[in-house]
Amino acid sequence: MDRNQFMRAAIALAEKNVADGTGGPFGAVIVRNGEIIGEGTNRVTSDNDPTAHAEVMAIRKACEKLGTYSLEGCEVYTSCEPCPMCLSAIYWARLDRIFYGNTKVDAAEIDFDDDFLYTEIPKPIGERSIPAEQMLHEESIKAFEAWAVSENKVPY
């Protein structure tokens, strides 16, 4: 398969998801060495999971199939430019490249507007719309201290 076929596979997943009524119009595939190793669709409403975006679902399936948390050497083809959460997941998964169909502007035109998140994230914690308060730092830092000296940790 070539890149266009992989993108068409992501688009087909998005279209099927709409037809099936299982979630928003988003599909994604993860590809390694010319083979699809994970696919996902938006399942936010059907799974009652706000993190069940197409890219995240595809990452989960690809990692499960490969038995690893790192998708180095893989690419993601997604029917829409990734939202901030999915973009972060793509970076955490260490994917090599992103190919996308629709833009975030296209998504906003059908009421999937991520602009709020793009403006919210860079704000200082105290200026964000969801209040955040640090608590019990002296107690919580102990887990970090244990990690720092652990001989059992798997760095990622």
XYZ file of C-alpha atoms in Angstrom:
156
model
C 0.000 0.000 0.000
C 1.113 3.569 -0.573
C 0.503 6.703 1.491
C -2.702 7.570 -0.348
C -4.116 4.131 0.425
C -3.275 4.488 4.117
C -4.973 7.888 4.225
C -7.968 6.437 2.410
C -8.120 3.695 5.050
C -8.294 6.362 7.780
C -10.955 8.267 5.857
C -12.976 5.077 5.313
C -12.895 4.415 9.071
C -14.185 7.948 9.714
C -17.006 7.542 7.188
C -17.983 4.142 8.579
C -17.997 5.556 12.098
C -20.513 8.195 11.015
C -22.641 5.632 9.162
C -22.603 3.268 12.155
C -23.390 6.078 14.599
C -20.569 4.994 16.921
C -18.834 8.354 17.224
C -17.515 11.443 15.502
C -16.207 11.600 11.924
C -12.633 10.648 12.736
C -10.480 7.658 11.786
C -6.788 6.844 12.120
C -4.354 4.094 11.224
C -0.833 3.419 12.477
C 1.555 2.055 9.848
C 4.905 0.308 10.228
C 6.917 -1.037 7.309
C 4.010 -0.649 4.901
C 1.513 -2.504 7.112
C -1.382 -1.183 9.172
C -0.711 -2.301 12.740
C -3.440 -0.326 14.521
C -6.671 1.386 13.602
C -9.033 3.549 15.537
C -12.186 5.575 15.279
C -13.664 8.198 17.526
C -15.635 6.324 20.189
C -16.159 9.144 22.696
C -19.940 8.842 22.850
C -20.265 5.093 22.351
C -17.634 4.269 24.997
C -18.471 7.215 27.294
C -14.756 8.008 27.216
C -13.644 11.556 26.367
C -10.145 10.236 25.556
C -11.399 7.714 22.969
C -10.314 9.753 19.955
C -9.335 7.938 16.759
C -5.599 8.560 17.096
C -5.527 7.465 20.747
C -7.490 4.304 19.943
C -5.133 3.494 17.050
C -2.083 4.083 19.265
C -3.495 1.773 21.945
C -4.129 -1.005 19.416
C -0.717 -0.637 17.754
C 1.094 -0.698 21.107
C -0.883 -3.743 22.179
C -0.096 -5.536 18.936
C 3.620 -4.745 19.146
C 3.857 -5.250 22.895
C 5.576 -1.912 23.461
C 4.842 1.649 24.511
C 7.083 3.096 21.783
C 5.913 3.397 18.203
C 9.233 4.581 16.816
C 9.443 3.570 13.183
C 5.698 4.080 12.712
C 3.544 6.738 11.081
C -0.017 7.838 11.775
C -2.554 8.609 9.078
C -5.550 10.437 10.460
C -8.626 11.824 8.799
C -8.200 15.141 10.636
C -5.380 17.225 12.066
C -4.877 15.912 15.598
C -6.351 17.806 18.532
C -3.978 18.827 21.362
C -4.645 15.600 23.308
C -4.006 13.383 20.287
C -0.972 15.380 19.245
C 0.449 14.891 22.733
C -0.297 11.154 22.570
C 1.458 10.973 19.195
C 4.548 12.587 20.679
C 4.452 10.356 23.781
C 4.160 7.300 21.507
C 7.170 8.545 19.509
C 5.545 8.202 16.111
C 7.837 9.296 13.281
C 5.363 11.229 11.150
C 1.790 12.511 10.949
C -0.320 12.584 7.806
C -3.773 14.193 8.063
C -6.735 14.958 5.841
C -8.991 17.647 7.288
C -7.671 20.628 9.237
C -8.637 21.910 12.666
C -10.465 24.719 10.838
C -12.531 22.124 8.937
C -13.321 20.436 12.271
C -14.360 23.731 13.859
C -16.817 24.310 11.021
C -18.750 21.196 12.129
C -18.541 22.096 15.853
C -15.344 20.238 16.788
C -13.472 23.382 17.820
C -10.154 22.857 19.616
C -9.210 26.551 19.682
C -10.220 26.785 23.337
C -7.631 24.140 24.233
C -4.920 25.751 22.119
C -5.438 29.035 24.004
C -5.927 27.423 27.421
C -2.782 25.251 27.546
C -0.145 28.018 27.361
C -1.794 30.036 30.146
C -0.218 29.988 33.601
C -1.964 27.396 35.796
C -3.675 30.073 37.877
C -5.238 31.693 34.797
C -6.818 28.567 33.291
C -10.590 28.125 33.379
C -10.402 24.959 35.527
C -8.951 25.858 38.930
C -5.870 23.835 39.934
C -4.336 23.739 43.389
C -1.169 21.986 44.479
C -1.595 19.807 47.572
C 0.551 17.563 49.765
C 3.749 18.141 47.804
C 5.932 16.871 50.636
C 4.058 13.558 50.526
C 3.659 13.210 46.781
C 7.335 13.935 46.040
C 8.238 10.682 47.803
C 7.067 8.639 44.797
C 9.335 10.726 42.542
C 12.248 10.269 44.906
C 11.670 6.508 44.930
C 11.542 6.471 41.109
C 14.792 8.419 40.862
C 16.717 5.729 42.746
C 14.735 2.658 41.675
C 16.682 -0.122 40.019
C 13.420 -1.584 38.648
C 12.324 1.423 36.574
C 11.941 1.256 32.831
C 12.819 4.754 31.570
C 10.531 6.127 28.918
